[in-house]
Short mmCIF file of C-alpha atoms in Angstrom, two decimals:
data_model
loop_
_atom_site.label_atom_id
_atom_site.label_comp_id
_atom_site.label_asym_id
_atom_site.label_seq_id
_atom_site.Cartn_x
_atom_site.Cartn_y
_atom_site.Cartn_z
CA MET A 1 14.33 -17.23 44.90
CA GLY A 2 14.81 -15.77 48.25
CA THR A 3 14.33 -12.10 49.36
CA ARG A 4 14.25 -10.68 45.56
CA PRO A 5 16.14 -8.01 44.41
CA LEU A 6 13.41 -5.35 43.91
CA ASP A 7 12.03 -5.44 47.18
CA VAL A 8 16.15 -4.83 49.13
CA LEU A 9 16.03 -1.79 45.87
CA ASN A 10 12.27 -0.89 47.90
CA ASP A 11 13.31 -1.68 51.69
CA ALA A 12 16.18 1.06 50.85
CA LEU A 13 13.76 3.82 49.91
CA GLY A 14 14.83 6.63 52.23
CA SER A 15 18.36 5.79 52.87
CA SER A 16 21.74 6.39 50.53
CA VAL A 17 22.56 3.64 49.11
CA LEU A 18 25.96 3.64 46.85
CA VAL A 19 25.44 2.65 42.68
CA ARG A 20 28.28 1.32 41.80
CA LEU A 21 28.40 2.19 37.70
CA LYS A 22 30.04 -0.02 34.40
CA GLY A 23 33.77 2.44 33.75
CA ALA A 24 33.95 2.62 37.31
CA ARG A 25 32.17 5.39 38.48
CA GLU A 26 30.27 5.44 41.92
CA PHE A 27 27.07 7.87 43.26
CA ARG A 28 26.40 8.06 46.28
CA GLY A 29 22.62 9.55 47.24
CA THR A 30 19.10 8.99 49.53
CA LEU A 31 17.14 6.41 47.50
CA THR A 32 14.02 7.96 46.19
CA GLY A 33 12.53 5.90 43.36
CA TYR A 34 13.17 3.05 41.15
CA ASP A 35 11.42 0.74 38.65
CA ILE A 36 10.94 -2.03 37.24
CA HIS A 37 14.29 -1.75 35.05
CA MET A 38 15.80 -0.79 37.97
CA ASN A 39 16.37 3.48 36.77
CA LEU A 40 17.25 5.12 39.83
CA VAL A 41 16.26 8.37 41.29
CA LEU A 42 19.23 9.55 43.54
CA GLU A 43 17.97 12.88 45.78
CA GLU A 44 21.55 14.83 47.71
CA ALA A 45 23.96 12.49 45.30
CA GLU A 46 27.21 12.98 44.32
CA GLU A 47 29.16 10.53 42.30
CA ILE A 48 33.06 9.78 43.54
CA LEU A 49 35.45 11.17 41.73
CA GLU A 50 39.28 10.61 42.25
CA ASP A 51 39.75 13.28 43.71
CA GLY A 52 36.92 14.49 45.16
CA THR A 53 33.08 14.25 44.74
CA ARG A 54 31.00 16.91 42.20
CA LYS A 55 27.59 17.14 43.78
CA LEU A 56 24.17 16.67 41.82
CA GLY A 57 21.41 17.30 44.11
CA VAL A 58 18.55 14.32 42.03
CA VAL A 59 19.77 12.03 39.23
CA ILE A 60 17.78 9.75 37.39
CA VAL A 61 20.23 6.76 37.16
CA ARG A 62 19.26 4.74 34.01
CA GLY A 63 19.86 1.20 35.63
CA ASP A 64 21.70 -0.32 32.58
CA ASN A 65 24.27 0.85 33.44
CA ILE A 66 24.71 -0.40 36.85
CA VAL A 67 26.73 -3.20 38.59
CA TYR A 68 25.07 -3.52 41.62
CA VAL A 69 23.63 -0.86 44.51
CA SER A 70 24.33 -1.20 47.73
CA PRO A 71 22.25 0.06 50.09
CA MET B 1 8.25 2.09 44.24
CA GLY B 2 8.10 5.68 46.07
CA THR B 3 8.75 8.75 43.61
CA ARG B 4 9.51 6.63 39.90
CA PRO B 5 11.94 7.89 37.50
CA LEU B 6 9.68 9.15 34.46
CA ASP B 7 7.93 10.64 37.18
CA VAL B 8 10.95 12.73 38.21
CA LEU B 9 11.60 13.39 34.55
CA ASN B 10 7.99 14.41 33.79
CA ASP B 11 7.97 16.82 36.48
CA ALA B 12 11.56 18.75 34.44
CA LEU B 13 9.70 19.94 31.43
CA GLY B 14 10.39 23.29 30.78
CA SER B 15 13.38 23.75 33.42
CA SER B 16 17.38 23.34 32.82
CA VAL B 17 19.16 19.50 32.93
CA LEU B 18 21.76 18.22 32.56
CA VAL B 19 22.07 14.97 30.29
CA ARG B 20 25.09 12.86 31.05
CA LEU B 21 25.61 10.25 27.59
CA LYS B 22 28.63 6.76 27.50
CA GLY B 23 31.68 7.88 26.88
CA ALA B 24 31.61 11.38 28.82
CA ARG B 25 29.52 13.26 27.29
CA GLU B 26 27.14 16.09 28.24
CA PHE B 27 24.79 17.59 27.59
CA ARG B 28 22.50 20.89 28.67
CA GLY B 29 19.13 21.75 27.20
CA THR B 30 15.51 23.07 28.52
CA LEU B 31 13.60 19.02 28.79
CA THR B 32 10.77 19.40 26.38
CA GLY B 33 9.74 16.16 26.39
CA TYR B 34 10.77 12.03 26.79
CA ASP B 35 9.30 8.72 26.33
CA ILE B 36 9.17 5.46 28.11
CA HIS B 37 13.10 4.44 26.54
CA MET B 38 14.24 7.37 28.24
CA ASN B 39 14.49 8.78 25.06
CA LEU B 40 14.19 13.01 25.51
CA VAL B 41 14.04 16.07 23.74
CA LEU B 42 15.91 19.21 24.70
CA GLU B 43 15.88 22.58 23.69
CA GLU B 44 18.79 25.48 23.54
CA ALA B 45 20.48 22.09 24.31
CA GLU B 46 24.57 22.71 24.54
CA GLU B 47 27.28 19.65 24.32
CA ILE B 48 29.71 20.34 27.14
CA LEU B 49 33.40 20.23 25.55
CA GLU B 50 37.15 20.23 26.98
CA ASP B 51 37.34 23.71 26.40
CA GLY B 52 33.50 25.50 25.59
CA THR B 53 30.31 23.93 24.16
CA ARG B 54 28.43 23.19 21.13
CA LYS B 55 25.24 25.11 20.61
CA LEU B 56 23.44 22.75 19.16
CA GLY B 57 19.75 24.34 19.18
CA VAL B 58 16.92 21.24 19.60
CA VAL B 59 18.51 17.52 19.70
CA ILE B 60 16.79 14.19 20.56
CA VAL B 61 19.20 12.17 22.52
CA ARG B 62 18.61 8.03 22.36
CA GLY B 63 17.62 6.85 26.08
CA ASP B 64 20.23 3.81 25.44
CA ASN B 65 23.13 6.36 25.50
CA ILE B 66 22.27 7.76 28.47
CA VAL B 67 23.98 7.80 32.37
CA TYR B 68 22.07 9.93 34.02
CA VAL B 69 20.00 13.16 33.70
CA SER B 70 19.75 15.83 36.30
CA PRO B 71 17.30 18.34 36.69
CA MET C 1 5.62 13.22 28.50
CA GLY C 2 5.75 17.11 26.51
CA THR C 3 6.54 16.90 22.61
CA ARG C 4 7.36 12.85 21.97
CA PRO C 5 10.86 12.68 20.40
CA LEU C 6 9.51 11.20 17.54
CA ASP C 7 6.55 14.25 16.73
CA VAL C 8 9.55 15.70 16.92
CA LEU C 9 11.31 13.35 14.05
CA ASN C 10 7.56 13.87 12.37
CA ASP C 11 7.93 17.76 12.29
CA ALA C 12 11.48 17.16 10.35
CA LEU C 13 10.53 15.00 8.17
CA GLY C 14 11.88 17.48 4.67
CA SER C 15 14.13 19.16 6.47
CA SER C 16 18.29 18.90 7.18
CA VAL C 17 19.36 16.99 10.02
CA LEU C 18 22.42 16.08 12.01
CA VAL C 19 22.45 12.97 13.42
CA ARG C 20 25.85 12.10 15.63
CA LEU C 21 26.59 8.29 15.56
CA LYS C 22 28.44 6.34 18.35
CA GLY C 23 31.60 6.81 17.59
CA ALA C 24 31.97 9.84 16.61
CA ARG C 25 30.26 9.97 13.28
CA GLU C 26 27.92 12.37 12.29
CA PHE C 27 26.51 12.84 9.48
CA ARG C 28 24.05 15.33 7.81
CA GLY C 29 21.47 14.79 4.83
CA THR C 30 17.65 15.65 4.10
CA LEU C 31 15.17 13.26 6.65
CA THR C 32 12.15 11.69 4.33
CA GLY C 33 11.31 8.84 6.98
CA TYR C 34 11.96 6.62 10.16
CA ASP C 35 11.02 4.52 12.39
CA ILE C 36 9.66 3.62 15.74
CA HIS C 37 13.24 2.20 16.64
CA MET C 38 14.55 5.79 15.36
CA ASN C 39 15.79 3.50 12.02
CA LEU C 40 16.26 7.12 9.79
CA VAL C 41 16.26 8.08 6.54
CA LEU C 42 18.59 10.57 5.00
CA GLU C 43 19.06 11.94 0.90
CA GLU C 44 21.08 13.46 0.37
CA ALA C 45 23.20 12.33 3.26
CA GLU C 46 26.98 12.81 3.24
CA GLU C 47 29.46 12.15 6.41
CA ILE C 48 30.72 14.57 7.94
CA LEU C 49 34.55 13.12 8.46
CA GLU C 50 37.73 15.24 9.45
CA ASP C 51 39.37 16.09 6.34
CA GLY C 52 35.90 16.41 4.32
CA THR C 53 32.65 15.34 3.43
CA ARG C 54 32.23 11.76 1.82
CA LYS C 55 29.12 11.65 -0.92
CA LEU C 56 26.37 8.62 0.30
CA GLY C 57 23.31 9.94 -1.37
CA VAL C 58 20.05 8.69 0.30
CA VAL C 59 21.43 6.56 3.59
CA ILE C 60 19.07 4.20 6.22
CA VAL C 61 21.05 4.97 9.52
CA ARG C 62 20.24 1.91 12.17
CA GLY C 63 18.21 3.58 15.05
CA ASP C 64 20.70 1.78 17.62
CA ASN C 65 23.65 3.72 16.41
CA ILE C 66 22.55 7.06 17.73
CA VAL C 67 23.91 9.96 20.12
CA TYR C 68 21.32 12.38 18.93
CA VAL C 69 19.90 13.40 16.36
CA SER C 70 19.32 17.83 16.15
CA PRO C 71 16.84 19.11 13.70
CA MET D 1 6.94 8.66 9.07
CA GLY D 2 7.60 9.53 5.43
CA THR D 3 9.53 7.02 3.83
CA ARG D 4 10.05 4.01 5.97
CA PRO D 5 13.46 2.43 5.95
CA LEU D 6 12.24 -0.92 5.04
CA ASP D 7 10.61 0.31 1.94
CA VAL D 8 13.40 2.27 1.37
CA LEU D 9 15.26 -1.51 1.62
CA ASN D 10 12.56 -3.45 -0.66
CA ASP D 11 13.41 -0.75 -3.22
CA ALA D 12 16.76 -1.21 -3.36
CA LEU D 13 16.13 -5.24 -3.93
CA GLY D 14 18.35 -6.08 -6.97
CA SER D 15 20.48 -2.68 -7.07
CA SER D 16 23.49 -2.89 -5.76
CA VAL D 17 24.03 -1.03 -2.13
CA LEU D 18 27.07 -0.09 0.76
CA VAL D 19 26.88 -1.73 3.62
CA ARG D 20 29.22 0.00 6.38
CA LEU D 21 29.07 -2.10 9.29
CA LYS D 22 30.41 -0.87 13.39
CA GLY D 23 34.49 -1.49 13.23
CA ALA D 24 34.86 0.84 9.86
CA ARG D 25 34.04 -2.70 7.60
CA GLU D 26 32.38 -2.12 4.52
CA PHE D 27 30.68 -4.71 2.39
CA ARG D 28 29.34 -4.06 -1.30
CA GLY D 29 26.64 -6.48 -2.49
CA THR D 30 23.68 -6.99 -4.99
CA LEU D 31 20.65 -6.09 -2.05
CA THR D 32 18.92 -9.77 -2.62
CA GLY D 33 17.01 -10.13 1.00
CA TYR D 34 16.07 -8.25 4.23
CA ASP D 35 14.07 -9.60 7.44
CA ILE D 36 12.72 -7.09 9.91
CA HIS D 37 15.52 -7.14 11.87
CA MET D 38 17.40 -5.76 9.00
CA ASN D 39 19.22 -8.39 8.33
CA LEU D 40 20.57 -8.71 4.56
CA VAL D 41 21.53 -11.29 1.63
CA LEU D 42 23.78 -10.27 -0.24
CA GLU D 43 25.03 -12.05 -3.98
CA GLU D 44 28.14 -10.80 -5.93
CA ALA D 45 29.20 -9.13 -2.25
CA GLU D 46 32.73 -8.64 -1.59
CA GLU D 47 34.54 -6.68 1.66
CA ILE D 48 35.56 -3.59 0.93
CA LEU D 49 39.89 -3.75 2.71
CA GLU D 50 42.35 -0.68 2.78
CA ASP D 51 43.93 -2.38 0.93
CA GLY D 52 41.68 -3.93 -1.46
CA THR D 53 38.42 -6.50 -1.87
CA ARG D 54 38.07 -9.30 -0.84
CA LYS D 55 35.19 -11.38 -3.09
CA LEU D 56 32.06 -13.56 -0.72
CA GLY D 57 29.83 -14.24 -2.85
CA VAL D 58 26.34 -14.42 -1.17
CA VAL D 59 26.67 -13.72 2.65
CA ILE D 60 23.83 -13.01 5.37
CA VAL D 61 24.98 -9.62 7.32
CA ARG D 62 23.54 -9.57 10.61
CA GLY D 63 20.99 -6.75 11.13
CA ASP D 64 22.78 -5.75 14.72
CA ASN D 65 26.07 -4.67 13.33
CA ILE D 66 24.93 -2.26 10.61
CA VAL D 67 25.44 0.96 11.51
CA TYR D 68 24.35 1.84 7.36
CA VAL D 69 22.73 0.91 4.45
CA SER D 70 23.31 2.84 1.18
CA PRO D 71 21.58 2.37 -2.36
CA MET E 1 11.37 -8.35 0.79
CA GLY E 2 13.04 -11.17 -1.80
CA THR E 3 15.13 -14.15 -0.62
CA ARG E 4 15.17 -14.17 3.17
CA PRO E 5 18.03 -14.41 5.13
CA LEU E 6 16.78 -17.40 7.20
CA ASP E 7 16.17 -18.92 4.26
CA VAL E 8 19.00 -18.74 3.02
CA LEU E 9 20.36 -20.01 5.59
CA ASN E 10 18.10 -23.33 5.23
CA ASP E 11 19.47 -24.05 1.49
CA ALA E 12 22.74 -23.73 3.36
CA LEU E 13 21.56 -27.42 5.00
CA GLY E 14 25.17 -29.31 4.39
CA SER E 15 27.12 -27.17 3.01
CA SER E 16 30.52 -25.43 3.84
CA VAL E 17 29.99 -21.84 5.71
CA LEU E 18 31.97 -19.24 6.23
CA VAL E 19 30.95 -17.03 9.73
CA ARG E 20 32.45 -13.88 10.67
CA LEU E 21 32.48 -13.11 14.36
CA LYS E 22 32.73 -10.27 16.45
CA GLY E 23 37.08 -9.50 16.68
CA ALA E 24 37.31 -10.71 13.63
CA ARG E 25 38.07 -14.45 14.05
CA GLU E 26 36.53 -17.04 11.98
CA PHE E 27 34.76 -20.05 11.45
CA ARG E 28 34.80 -22.76 8.45
CA GLY E 29 32.39 -26.05 8.88
CA THR E 30 29.00 -27.67 7.44
CA LEU E 31 26.26 -26.05 8.85
CA THR E 32 23.95 -28.23 9.77
CA GLY E 33 21.74 -26.10 12.14
CA TYR E 34 20.25 -22.79 12.85
CA ASP E 35 17.45 -21.03 14.93
CA ILE E 36 15.56 -18.07 14.64
CA HIS E 37 18.02 -16.08 16.50
CA MET E 38 20.62 -17.11 14.12
CA ASN E 39 22.71 -19.28 16.65
CA LEU E 40 23.94 -21.99 14.25
CA VAL E 41 25.42 -25.92 14.52
CA LEU E 42 28.62 -26.67 12.85
CA GLU E 43 29.89 -29.84 11.67
CA GLU E 44 33.51 -30.87 11.42
CA ALA E 45 33.98 -27.35 12.28
CA GLU E 46 37.45 -25.30 12.09
CA GLU E 47 38.66 -22.06 14.01
CA ILE E 48 40.56 -20.27 11.67
CA LEU E 49 43.80 -18.72 13.53
CA GLU E 50 46.59 -16.73 11.67
CA ASP E 51 49.59 -18.79 12.37
CA GLY E 52 47.00 -22.17 11.27
CA THR E 53 43.97 -23.47 12.49
CA ARG E 54 42.19 -25.13 15.16
CA LYS E 55 39.95 -28.61 15.24
CA LEU E 56 36.46 -28.06 17.11
CA GLY E 57 34.03 -30.70 15.92
CA VAL E 58 31.09 -30.10 16.47
CA VAL E 59 30.31 -26.24 17.72
CA ILE E 60 26.74 -24.42 18.66
CA VAL E 61 27.74 -20.95 17.41
CA ARG E 62 26.04 -18.07 19.27
CA GLY E 63 24.13 -15.75 16.82
CA ASP E 64 24.75 -12.02 18.40
CA ASN E 65 28.33 -12.76 17.70
CA ILE E 66 27.96 -13.04 14.42
CA VAL E 67 28.74 -10.38 11.65
CA TYR E 68 28.51 -12.58 8.54
CA VAL E 69 27.42 -16.01 6.95
CA SER E 70 28.79 -16.71 3.36
CA PRO E 71 27.30 -19.73 2.62
CA MET F 1 15.99 -26.21 10.24
CA GLY F 2 17.98 -29.46 10.36
CA THR F 3 19.77 -30.13 13.98
CA ARG F 4 18.36 -26.50 16.15
CA PRO F 5 20.97 -25.12 18.78
CA LEU F 6 19.77 -26.12 21.77
CA ASP F 7 18.64 -30.60 20.91
CA VAL F 8 22.49 -30.33 20.20
CA LEU F 9 23.36 -29.11 24.44
CA ASN F 10 20.54 -31.99 25.08
CA ASP F 11 22.30 -34.74 23.62
CA ALA F 12 25.70 -32.81 25.86
CA LEU F 13 23.78 -33.02 28.66
CA GLY F 14 26.24 -35.62 31.24
CA SER F 15 30.03 -35.24 28.75
CA SER F 16 31.98 -32.68 28.48
CA VAL F 17 32.06 -28.89 26.61
CA LEU F 18 34.08 -26.86 25.79
CA VAL F 19 32.45 -23.13 26.32
CA ARG F 20 34.67 -19.99 24.62
CA LEU F 21 33.24 -16.99 26.49
CA LYS F 22 33.35 -13.30 25.20
CA GLY F 23 37.21 -11.37 26.36
CA ALA F 24 39.21 -14.91 25.13
CA ARG F 25 37.96 -16.90 28.09
CA GLU F 26 37.25 -21.02 28.17
CA PHE F 27 35.62 -22.99 30.85
CA ARG F 28 35.24 -26.49 30.42
CA GLY F 29 33.59 -28.91 32.01
CA THR F 30 30.63 -31.29 32.24
CA LEU F 31 27.33 -29.69 30.96
CA THR F 32 24.35 -30.31 33.53
CA GLY F 33 21.77 -28.13 31.64
CA TYR F 34 20.74 -25.14 30.63
CA ASP F 35 18.04 -23.19 29.61
CA ILE F 36 16.64 -20.95 26.74
CA HIS F 37 19.02 -18.08 26.84
CA MET F 38 21.59 -20.67 26.44
CA ASN F 39 22.68 -20.02 30.21
CA LEU F 40 24.44 -23.18 30.81
CA VAL F 41 25.28 -25.84 34.24
CA LEU F 42 28.70 -26.42 34.53
CA GLU F 43 29.48 -29.17 36.64
CA GLU F 44 33.38 -30.34 37.57
CA ALA F 45 33.81 -27.00 35.85
CA GLU F 46 37.73 -25.12 35.21
CA GLU F 47 38.34 -21.69 33.53
CA ILE F 48 41.40 -22.23 31.28
CA LEU F 49 44.08 -19.79 31.71
CA GLU F 50 46.92 -19.26 29.93
CA ASP F 51 49.55 -20.58 32.72
CA GLY F 52 47.07 -24.16 34.13
CA THR F 53 43.73 -23.99 35.11
CA ARG F 54 41.13 -22.59 37.62
CA LYS F 55 39.19 -24.63 39.26
CA LEU F 56 35.60 -23.86 39.82
CA GLY F 57 33.16 -26.92 40.86
CA VAL F 58 29.56 -25.50 40.17
CA VAL F 59 29.41 -23.43 38.02
CA ILE F 60 26.41 -21.48 36.02
CA VAL F 61 27.44 -19.20 32.86
CA ARG F 62 25.69 -16.76 31.83
CA GLY F 63 24.28 -17.11 27.87
CA ASP F 64 24.89 -13.90 26.77
CA ASN F 65 28.73 -13.88 27.03
CA ILE F 66 29.59 -16.83 25.44
CA VAL F 67 30.78 -17.28 21.66
CA TYR F 68 30.89 -21.28 21.29
CA VAL F 69 29.91 -23.93 22.80
CA SER F 70 31.82 -27.07 21.31
CA PRO F 71 30.72 -30.65 22.77
CA MET G 1 17.21 -29.49 29.85
CA GLY G 2 19.54 -30.79 32.81
CA THR G 3 18.96 -29.05 36.16
CA ARG G 4 17.93 -25.86 34.42
CA PRO G 5 20.37 -22.82 35.98
CA LEU G 6 17.68 -21.08 37.45
CA ASP G 7 17.05 -23.81 40.25
CA VAL G 8 20.66 -24.09 40.59
CA LEU G 9 20.68 -20.41 41.91
CA ASN G 10 18.42 -21.26 43.95
CA ASP G 11 20.12 -24.25 46.00
CA ALA G 12 22.10 -21.72 47.04
CA LEU G 13 20.36 -20.24 48.61
CA GLY G 14 21.79 -19.24 51.96
CA SER G 15 25.21 -20.94 51.09
CA SER G 16 28.13 -18.20 49.47
CA VAL G 17 28.72 -18.38 45.52
CA LEU G 18 31.78 -16.66 43.81
CA VAL G 19 30.39 -14.30 41.37
CA ARG G 20 32.50 -13.13 38.60
CA LEU G 21 31.10 -9.92 36.04
CA LYS G 22 32.51 -8.91 32.65
CA GLY G 23 36.31 -6.29 33.26
CA ALA G 24 37.42 -9.39 35.99
CA ARG G 25 35.25 -8.39 38.83
CA GLU G 26 34.57 -10.38 41.11
CA PHE G 27 32.33 -10.85 44.55
CA ARG G 28 31.84 -13.12 46.92
CA GLY G 29 28.78 -12.87 48.90
CA THR G 30 26.03 -14.73 50.52
CA LEU G 31 22.97 -15.88 48.04
CA THR G 32 20.36 -14.23 49.80
CA GLY G 33 18.04 -13.92 46.27
CA TYR G 34 17.57 -13.37 42.75
CA ASP G 35 15.30 -12.99 40.12
CA ILE G 36 14.03 -14.37 36.02
CA HIS G 37 16.51 -11.95 34.84
CA MET G 38 19.67 -13.26 37.41
CA ASN G 39 19.83 -10.32 39.01
CA LEU G 40 21.29 -11.38 42.79
CA VAL G 41 21.20 -9.97 46.49
CA LEU G 42 24.31 -11.08 48.38
CA GLU G 43 24.43 -10.05 52.24
CA GLU G 44 27.89 -9.97 53.95
CA ALA G 45 29.42 -9.40 50.08
CA GLU G 46 33.17 -8.03 49.46
CA GLU G 47 34.54 -6.77 46.23
CA ILE G 48 37.41 -9.04 45.58
CA LEU G 49 40.61 -6.51 44.39
CA GLU G 50 44.20 -7.55 43.62
CA ASP G 51 44.78 -5.80 46.54
CA GLY G 52 42.85 -7.70 49.11
CA THR G 53 38.65 -7.11 49.60
CA ARG G 54 36.36 -3.92 50.46
CA LYS G 55 33.67 -5.35 52.53
CA LEU G 56 29.89 -3.87 51.14
CA GLY G 57 27.96 -5.60 53.11
CA VAL G 58 24.39 -5.83 51.38
CA VAL G 59 24.46 -5.80 47.60
CA ILE G 60 22.28 -6.03 44.23
CA VAL G 61 23.79 -7.81 41.70
CA ARG G 62 22.98 -6.89 38.08
CA GLY G 63 22.64 -9.71 36.26
CA ASP G 64 23.32 -8.41 32.55
CA ASN G 65 26.81 -8.13 34.49
CA ILE G 66 27.62 -11.57 35.44
CA VAL G 67 30.02 -13.78 33.55
CA TYR G 68 29.41 -16.85 36.00
CA VAL G 69 28.57 -17.58 39.82
CA SER G 70 30.06 -20.21 41.33
CA PRO G 71 27.75 -21.64 44.27
#
């Protein structure tokens, strides 16, 4: 199976990640946790909007909305 | 796995949280409960509308509609 | 986990609840039952339409359509 | 849990029910069976269209399309 | 539970059925098999289009696209 | 249950199949494998576009996008 | 069952793959891992846009967004 997806998430703990959601929404933040459903915890998170960013602090992102995560 | 998402919810019990749902709907309220499906109980909840807010009191929000929760 | 969502439903048995579904549909009725999927039984239910209400009597609402329930 | 939703269906066996599906489609027919997924068997069923009805006889309606059932 | 939905399918084996899918697509064909997910096997199947029909021969229709089946 | 849907797939191994996906996309190719989720392996696959075809070689098609498969 | 879909993914480890997602998004990259949900790890990944490409480096693509993977 090569490198499993959740292992890549685990290696990214403490690093900044880009999270793309369905509907073209994007978040950037420091990955501080996740679970087997790919629910993520991001700190110092911000939503990337067309005309700037929206600071959100800590966010729990539901895994089933995620299109991709890029560490 | 770092800090698990449900642990972050647990730490947020009693605090105000912002809940973003699919379809761009947003709620704010005091988190007073949750379950493993990420169904949430909010008290003194209000739906944030474009032109104001709608007071809802207690609401049970279905987890599968949630995009993110920000404590 | 604080107050679990299904416990809040249980406490609402016999009371009037507002049920918001996906697609902005709303129902109001007396909650007389539910199950673990959050399927609900409402009595004296009415659908709230833009231009009035539609009386439905007893309805079984599928849980997976629900956005929120407000007792 | 009060009256469970499937018990309400069971009590409605042999009676006429209104079934509302996602996408605003509606059926009326005599409920003659169901299963735990809320798949329904309707007899003498008709689809209610904007400009009349379409007679369907026996139909098996998939539970996951159902918004509500009203006995 | 009355007549279970899968029993109605079983009784329809060898007969012509109308299958309505999400997105208003319709098929007609002879039901020659099914499984517990309501995946269907139709023979001499044809898709019913606005301006005629499209002959498909044997088709396996995924159950999760089905709105209703009418024997 | 008559002929089970997966048995029909099994009999189609090595033959050309037409695969219709949600959103009206169509593929044609030689079925060389499948699994219980109806994920398919097609060889010499091509996507059928309005204005021609796009050759894809080997493709793994996710079962949950499939509307129907016609051997 | 012929060649199982996940075996085809396994054989593609280390090779370039094209990944088509719902909503017509496409990615190309070197497949370095996957799991049973068809979540994928791509390296040197790029999103293929109408007017060029967006370099993403490593990405974890959620399996439930995938329409097809072509090795």
